[in-house]
């Protein structure tokens, strides 16, 4: 099979996978497994090669799967214990308007993404703010949009993944890249705040915000919780849980330890302290299982896709074809 044919297969696989995922007719893990396998069969590899491709792709997702698994458990425990209810309730005292919430979303994302890790940002920012958005009748889609665009701009940081790969590809300092792109980064963050103001206006126009006569402190009362949910609350452990959350964030940013290890330790400690009974621990883990299964299945399915794409002849052929189209010194940096 020629280089051009391998490249055509690679681009076709990516295009078809994108179309199928956007269509929403399948759960993401199914096409991410099936489509790469179909294209792998077209290339007619032997079983050993196919096994190596997929195994290598799955190995790259193990740490991510571990991180998301124990992060979901950790934040689930914190939510069940009522930590975010009280934190968000206090935040609402100073952010009574939809506009303030949108602005705070951008600010929180800037702080959360200061370590350059997108996964960490989503895990830190989404859980508490999602509660605020729902209580104010704001669309969660707006939350995801504001977090994503702000994190995208913050990727310009030297220790962020995109900037690091760019520096490695061109053989220059990541700090030099930051200095060159700093004006664009500042403009980008200003645009994020402007977009936040626009979405706040749109949300208020569709009726989002505090209902008349409702005080922020009333949004997170225990009255709207079931008896089972009330039994899980741990108000006497609020201080400990807040310290644990802050400690996890600081350790992730400052220690250099793997993110998944931080969340594994935090999840174990949080679960044991808040729910010391073994039966209750098992019940909590079972309640988080559907979310964990959905996330981990997608991660491992994406490992099949990246394994086939990166380890088969497709990726190198795609690079070679694109390099042939481009001219000049840029061809050396197509990776």
GROMACS .gro file of C-alpha atoms in nm:
model
  335
    1UNK     CA    1   0.000   0.000   0.000
    2UNK     CA    2   0.143   0.340  -0.099
    3UNK     CA    3   0.213   0.637   0.130
    4UNK     CA    4  -0.067   0.832  -0.034
    5UNK     CA    5  -0.312   0.551   0.030
    6UNK     CA    6  -0.217   0.531   0.397
    7UNK     CA    7  -0.261   0.908   0.425
    8UNK     CA    8  -0.604   0.889   0.260
    9UNK     CA    9  -0.705   0.619   0.506
   10UNK     CA   10  -0.585   0.831   0.800
   11UNK     CA   11  -0.770   1.144   0.695
   12UNK     CA   12  -1.080   0.943   0.608
   13UNK     CA   13  -1.079   0.771   0.947
   14UNK     CA   14  -1.059   1.103   1.130
   15UNK     CA   15  -1.330   1.260   0.916
   16UNK     CA   16  -1.572   0.968   0.949
   17UNK     CA   17  -1.515   0.943   1.324
   18UNK     CA   18  -1.582   1.315   1.365
   19UNK     CA   19  -1.903   1.297   1.164
   20UNK     CA   20  -2.030   0.994   1.357
   21UNK     CA   21  -1.950   1.151   1.694
   22UNK     CA   22  -2.117   1.480   1.601
   23UNK     CA   23  -2.428   1.296   1.479
   24UNK     CA   24  -2.494   1.179   1.835
   25UNK     CA   25  -2.642   0.846   1.722
   26UNK     CA   26  -2.392   0.637   1.915
   27UNK     CA   27  -2.233   0.652   2.255
   28UNK     CA   28  -1.879   0.783   2.189
   29UNK     CA   29  -1.695   0.466   2.291
   30UNK     CA   30  -1.857   0.255   2.016
   31UNK     CA   31  -1.738   0.448   1.707
   32UNK     CA   32  -1.401   0.518   1.870
   33UNK     CA   33  -1.343   0.143   1.883
   34UNK     CA   34  -1.524   0.022   1.573
   35UNK     CA   35  -1.408   0.278   1.314
   36UNK     CA   36  -1.031   0.250   1.388
   37UNK     CA   37  -1.060  -0.129   1.388
   38UNK     CA   38  -1.230  -0.124   1.047
   39UNK     CA   39  -0.955   0.093   0.901
   40UNK     CA   40  -0.692  -0.123   1.069
   41UNK     CA   41  -0.836  -0.430   0.896
   42UNK     CA   42  -0.820  -0.246   0.562
   43UNK     CA   43  -0.444  -0.208   0.612
   44UNK     CA   44  -0.424  -0.585   0.667
   45UNK     CA   45  -0.175  -0.595   0.957
   46UNK     CA   46  -0.085  -0.923   1.122
   47UNK     CA   47  -0.233  -0.996   1.463
   48UNK     CA   48   0.091  -0.911   1.641
   49UNK     CA   49   0.114  -0.564   1.487
   50UNK     CA   50  -0.253  -0.489   1.553
   51UNK     CA   51  -0.211  -0.601   1.913
   52UNK     CA   52   0.092  -0.376   1.959
   53UNK     CA   53  -0.089  -0.076   1.807
   54UNK     CA   54  -0.389  -0.105   2.036
   55UNK     CA   55  -0.190  -0.200   2.347
   56UNK     CA   56   0.036   0.102   2.307
   57UNK     CA   57  -0.268   0.329   2.271
   58UNK     CA   58  -0.431   0.185   2.581
   59UNK     CA   59  -0.113   0.229   2.786
   60UNK     CA   60  -0.127   0.600   2.713
   61UNK     CA   61  -0.472   0.623   2.872
   62UNK     CA   62  -0.409   0.431   3.195
   63UNK     CA   63  -0.297   0.735   3.396
   64UNK     CA   64  -0.590   0.942   3.264
   65UNK     CA   65  -0.837   0.668   3.349
   66UNK     CA   66  -0.696   0.641   3.701
   67UNK     CA   67  -0.709   1.018   3.746
   68UNK     CA   68  -1.071   1.052   3.634
   69UNK     CA   69  -1.183   0.746   3.832
   70UNK     CA   70  -1.053   0.871   4.164
   71UNK     CA   71  -1.132   1.236   4.090
   72UNK     CA   72  -1.496   1.140   4.036
   73UNK     CA   73  -1.492   0.947   4.365
   74UNK     CA   74  -1.324   1.234   4.551
   75UNK     CA   75  -1.555   1.506   4.425
   76UNK     CA   76  -1.853   1.274   4.468
   77UNK     CA   77  -1.769   1.232   4.835
   78UNK     CA   78  -1.729   1.607   4.876
   79UNK     CA   79  -2.068   1.669   4.713
   80UNK     CA   80  -2.243   1.403   4.920
   81UNK     CA   81  -2.092   1.550   5.237
   82UNK     CA   82  -2.240   1.889   5.147
   83UNK     CA   83  -1.910   2.073   5.105
   84UNK     CA   84  -1.993   2.233   4.772
   85UNK     CA   85  -2.341   2.332   4.891
   86UNK     CA   86  -2.190   2.550   5.162
   87UNK     CA   87  -1.903   2.681   4.950
   88UNK     CA   88  -2.130   2.775   4.662
   89UNK     CA   89  -2.384   2.924   4.902
   90UNK     CA   90  -2.115   3.154   5.040
   91UNK     CA   91  -2.001   3.240   4.687
   92UNK     CA   92  -2.356   3.334   4.596
   93UNK     CA   93  -2.365   3.592   4.876
   94UNK     CA   94  -2.113   3.791   4.676
   95UNK     CA   95  -2.236   3.690   4.332
   96UNK     CA   96  -2.611   3.738   4.330
   97UNK     CA   97  -2.635   3.816   3.959
   98UNK     CA   98  -2.596   3.605   3.647
   99UNK     CA   99  -2.332   3.849   3.524
  100UNK     CA  100  -2.118   3.800   3.836
  101UNK     CA  101  -2.141   3.421   3.802
  102UNK     CA  102  -2.022   3.431   3.439
  103UNK     CA  103  -1.731   3.658   3.531
  104UNK     CA  104  -1.639   3.432   3.824
  105UNK     CA  105  -1.642   3.133   3.589
  106UNK     CA  106  -1.371   3.292   3.374
  107UNK     CA  107  -1.167   3.397   3.679
  108UNK     CA  108  -1.190   3.051   3.839
  109UNK     CA  109  -1.081   2.887   3.513
  110UNK     CA  110  -0.781   3.120   3.487
  111UNK     CA  111  -0.673   3.019   3.837
  112UNK     CA  112  -0.752   2.651   3.789
  113UNK     CA  113  -0.565   2.633   3.460
  114UNK     CA  114  -0.253   2.800   3.596
  115UNK     CA  115  -0.083   2.459   3.598
  116UNK     CA  116  -0.154   2.404   3.229
  117UNK     CA  117  -0.361   2.089   3.287
  118UNK     CA  118  -0.700   2.090   3.118
  119UNK     CA  119  -0.826   1.783   3.304
  120UNK     CA  120  -0.742   1.938   3.641
  121UNK     CA  121  -0.917   2.259   3.541
  122UNK     CA  122  -1.242   2.086   3.453
  123UNK     CA  123  -1.235   1.875   3.770
  124UNK     CA  124  -1.179   2.179   3.992
  125UNK     CA  125  -1.410   2.432   3.824
  126UNK     CA  126  -1.705   2.234   3.689
  127UNK     CA  127  -1.848   2.063   4.004
  128UNK     CA  128  -1.912   2.376   4.217
  129UNK     CA  129  -2.012   2.605   3.930
  130UNK     CA  130  -2.249   2.351   3.779
  131UNK     CA  131  -2.452   2.372   4.099
  132UNK     CA  132  -2.468   2.751   4.072
  133UNK     CA  133  -2.577   2.740   3.709
  134UNK     CA  134  -2.855   2.494   3.782
  135UNK     CA  135  -2.981   2.691   4.082
  136UNK     CA  136  -2.990   3.011   3.875
  137UNK     CA  137  -3.158   2.835   3.582
  138UNK     CA  138  -2.854   2.895   3.362
  139UNK     CA  139  -2.764   2.650   3.087
  140UNK     CA  140  -2.469   2.421   3.168
  141UNK     CA  141  -2.365   2.467   2.804
  142UNK     CA  142  -2.264   2.825   2.891
  143UNK     CA  143  -2.044   2.697   3.173
  144UNK     CA  144  -1.865   2.454   2.941
  145UNK     CA  145  -1.820   2.723   2.677
  146UNK     CA  146  -1.668   2.978   2.917
  147UNK     CA  147  -1.439   2.723   3.081
  148UNK     CA  148  -1.322   2.584   2.746
  149UNK     CA  149  -1.241   2.915   2.577
  150UNK     CA  150  -1.064   3.048   2.887
  151UNK     CA  151  -0.861   2.729   2.926
  152UNK     CA  152  -0.774   2.754   2.557
  153UNK     CA  153  -0.622   3.098   2.606
  154UNK     CA  154  -0.442   2.987   2.924
  155UNK     CA  155  -0.274   2.711   2.723
  156UNK     CA  156  -0.032   2.982   2.611
  157UNK     CA  157   0.150   2.938   2.943
  158UNK     CA  158   0.503   2.797   2.893
  159UNK     CA  159   0.428   2.483   3.095
  160UNK     CA  160   0.103   2.417   2.908
  161UNK     CA  161   0.098   2.121   2.670
  162UNK     CA  162   0.049   2.308   2.338
  163UNK     CA  163   0.317   2.566   2.411
  164UNK     CA  164   0.559   2.295   2.524
  165UNK     CA  165   0.507   2.090   2.207
  166UNK     CA  166   0.550   2.402   1.994
  167UNK     CA  167   0.875   2.489   2.169
  168UNK     CA  168   1.007   2.137   2.124
  169UNK     CA  169   0.913   2.132   1.757
  170UNK     CA  170   1.087   2.459   1.676
  171UNK     CA  171   1.375   2.413   1.917
  172UNK     CA  172   1.321   2.741   2.101
  173UNK     CA  173   1.243   2.841   2.457
  174UNK     CA  174   0.880   2.819   2.572
  175UNK     CA  175   0.934   3.145   2.760
  176UNK     CA  176   1.032   3.318   2.436
  177UNK     CA  177   0.709   3.194   2.282
  178UNK     CA  178   0.513   3.333   2.578
  179UNK     CA  179   0.672   3.676   2.542
  180UNK     CA  180   0.587   3.682   2.172
  181UNK     CA  181   0.227   3.574   2.226
  182UNK     CA  182   0.162   3.772   2.548
  183UNK     CA  183  -0.028   4.056   2.374
  184UNK     CA  184  -0.250   3.798   2.203
  185UNK     CA  185  -0.301   3.616   2.533
  186UNK     CA  186  -0.410   3.937   2.706
  187UNK     CA  187  -0.649   4.020   2.421
  188UNK     CA  188  -0.780   3.663   2.434
  189UNK     CA  189  -0.858   3.689   2.807
  190UNK     CA  190  -1.030   4.022   2.752
  191UNK     CA  191  -1.241   3.855   2.484
  192UNK     CA  192  -1.327   3.577   2.732
  193UNK     CA  193  -1.465   3.835   2.975
  194UNK     CA  194  -1.656   4.006   2.694
  195UNK     CA  195  -1.804   3.674   2.589
  196UNK     CA  196  -1.897   3.609   2.953
  197UNK     CA  197  -2.084   3.940   2.960
  198UNK     CA  198  -2.260   3.852   2.634
  199UNK     CA  199  -2.373   3.514   2.762
  200UNK     CA  200  -2.484   3.670   3.090
  201UNK     CA  201  -2.704   3.909   2.891
  202UNK     CA  202  -2.843   3.619   2.687
  203UNK     CA  203  -2.916   3.413   3.000
  204UNK     CA  204  -3.089   3.701   3.177
  205UNK     CA  205  -3.293   3.759   2.863
  206UNK     CA  206  -3.421   3.401   2.878
  207UNK     CA  207  -3.513   3.439   3.247
  208UNK     CA  208  -3.212   3.310   3.436
  209UNK     CA  209  -3.131   3.447   3.780
  210UNK     CA  210  -3.265   3.449   4.134
  211UNK     CA  211  -3.641   3.427   4.158
  212UNK     CA  212  -3.812   3.726   4.313
  213UNK     CA  213  -3.811   3.708   4.690
  214UNK     CA  214  -3.551   3.429   4.703
  215UNK     CA  215  -3.230   3.498   4.893
  216UNK     CA  216  -2.897   3.337   4.791
  217UNK     CA  217  -2.875   3.157   5.124
  218UNK     CA  218  -3.206   2.986   5.051
  219UNK     CA  219  -3.075   2.823   4.735
  220UNK     CA  220  -2.867   2.568   4.919
  221UNK     CA  221  -3.084   2.481   5.217
  222UNK     CA  222  -3.143   2.122   5.318
  223UNK     CA  223  -3.516   2.154   5.257
  224UNK     CA  224  -3.491   2.038   4.896
  225UNK     CA  225  -3.285   1.729   4.983
  226UNK     CA  226  -3.425   1.381   5.036
  227UNK     CA  227  -3.384   1.201   5.367
  228UNK     CA  228  -3.117   0.977   5.212
  229UNK     CA  229  -2.921   1.281   5.094
  230UNK     CA  230  -2.950   1.449   5.433
  231UNK     CA  231  -2.811   1.135   5.599
  232UNK     CA  232  -2.493   1.172   5.391
  233UNK     CA  233  -2.425   1.531   5.495
  234UNK     CA  234  -2.124   1.586   5.718
  235UNK     CA  235  -2.147   1.949   5.840
  236UNK     CA  236  -1.912   1.874   6.133
  237UNK     CA  237  -1.640   1.774   5.881
  238UNK     CA  238  -1.676   2.084   5.663
  239UNK     CA  239  -1.345   2.232   5.781
  240UNK     CA  240  -1.156   1.909   5.725
  241UNK     CA  241  -1.303   1.864   5.376
  242UNK     CA  242  -1.219   2.219   5.270
  243UNK     CA  243  -0.861   2.177   5.393
  244UNK     CA  244  -0.841   1.846   5.202
  245UNK     CA  245  -0.963   2.007   4.878
  246UNK     CA  246  -0.719   2.298   4.910
  247UNK     CA  247  -0.434   2.061   4.999
  248UNK     CA  248  -0.500   1.844   4.694
  249UNK     CA  249  -0.496   2.146   4.463
  250UNK     CA  250  -0.175   2.285   4.614
  251UNK     CA  251   0.000   1.948   4.604
  252UNK     CA  252  -0.097   1.897   4.239
  253UNK     CA  253   0.042   2.236   4.144
  254UNK     CA  254   0.353   2.247   4.361
  255UNK     CA  255   0.477   1.894   4.430
  256UNK     CA  256   0.521   1.751   4.083
  257UNK     CA  257   0.340   1.432   4.187
  258UNK     CA  258   0.121   1.268   3.923
  259UNK     CA  259  -0.234   1.404   3.928
  260UNK     CA  260  -0.383   1.056   3.949
  261UNK     CA  261  -0.179   0.979   4.262
  262UNK     CA  262  -0.302   1.298   4.431
  263UNK     CA  263  -0.664   1.210   4.362
  264UNK     CA  264  -0.617   0.847   4.466
  265UNK     CA  265  -0.485   0.951   4.807
  266UNK     CA  266  -0.747   1.224   4.848
  267UNK     CA  267  -1.034   0.994   4.750
  268UNK     CA  268  -0.923   0.725   4.995
  269UNK     CA  269  -0.878   0.973   5.281
  270UNK     CA  270  -1.201   1.161   5.208
  271UNK     CA  271  -1.407   0.843   5.185
  272UNK     CA  272  -1.267   0.690   5.505
  273UNK     CA  273  -1.304   1.008   5.715
  274UNK     CA  274  -1.652   1.103   5.594
  275UNK     CA  275  -1.797   0.753   5.574
  276UNK     CA  276  -1.598   0.520   5.801
  277UNK     CA  277  -1.853   0.238   5.778
  278UNK     CA  278  -1.756  -0.025   5.516
  279UNK     CA  279  -2.116  -0.078   5.403
  280UNK     CA  280  -2.166   0.295   5.347
  281UNK     CA  281  -1.836   0.315   5.159
  282UNK     CA  282  -1.951   0.042   4.922
  283UNK     CA  283  -2.283   0.219   4.867
  284UNK     CA  284  -2.104   0.543   4.782
  285UNK     CA  285  -1.869   0.370   4.539
  286UNK     CA  286  -2.162   0.199   4.367
  287UNK     CA  287  -2.338   0.534   4.328
  288UNK     CA  288  -2.035   0.677   4.147
  289UNK     CA  289  -1.990   0.368   3.928
  290UNK     CA  290  -2.212   0.479   3.633
  291UNK     CA  291  -2.020   0.805   3.592
  292UNK     CA  292  -1.684   0.631   3.628
  293UNK     CA  293  -1.779   0.362   3.376
  294UNK     CA  294  -1.892   0.616   3.117
  295UNK     CA  295  -1.575   0.823   3.147
  296UNK     CA  296  -1.327   0.536   3.160
  297UNK     CA  297  -1.488   0.351   2.868
  298UNK     CA  298  -1.450   0.661   2.651
  299UNK     CA  299  -1.088   0.705   2.757
  300UNK     CA  300  -0.993   0.346   2.674
  301UNK     CA  301  -1.189   0.362   2.348
  302UNK     CA  302  -0.992   0.674   2.253
  303UNK     CA  303  -0.680   0.471   2.328
  304UNK     CA  304  -0.777   0.231   2.050
  305UNK     CA  305  -0.815   0.525   1.811
  306UNK     CA  306  -0.486   0.692   1.902
  307UNK     CA  307  -0.307   0.357   1.905
  308UNK     CA  308  -0.414   0.269   1.552
  309UNK     CA  309  -0.352   0.621   1.422
  310UNK     CA  310  -0.012   0.679   1.582
  311UNK     CA  311   0.144   0.334   1.549
  312UNK     CA  312   0.020   0.229   1.208
  313UNK     CA  313   0.175   0.377   0.890
  314UNK     CA  314  -0.114   0.626   0.869
  315UNK     CA  315   0.027   0.906   1.083
  316UNK     CA  316   0.370   0.916   0.919
  317UNK     CA  317   0.208   0.900   0.575
  318UNK     CA  318  -0.026   1.188   0.661
  319UNK     CA  319   0.270   1.396   0.775
  320UNK     CA  320   0.465   1.311   0.462
  321UNK     CA  321   0.176   1.404   0.232
  322UNK     CA  322   0.115   1.735   0.411
  323UNK     CA  323   0.491   1.806   0.407
  324UNK     CA  324   0.491   1.751   0.033
  325UNK     CA  325   0.215   2.010  -0.009
  326UNK     CA  326   0.389   2.269   0.206
  327UNK     CA  327   0.709   2.437   0.100
  328UNK     CA  328   1.003   2.607   0.269
  329UNK     CA  329   1.133   2.566   0.623
  330UNK     CA  330   0.790   2.484   0.770
  331UNK     CA  331   0.808   2.126   0.645
  332UNK     CA  332   1.064   2.038   0.913
  333UNK     CA  333   0.815   2.121   1.189
  334UNK     CA  334   0.515   1.913   1.074
  335UNK     CA  335   0.478   1.646   1.344
   0.00000   0.00000   0.00000
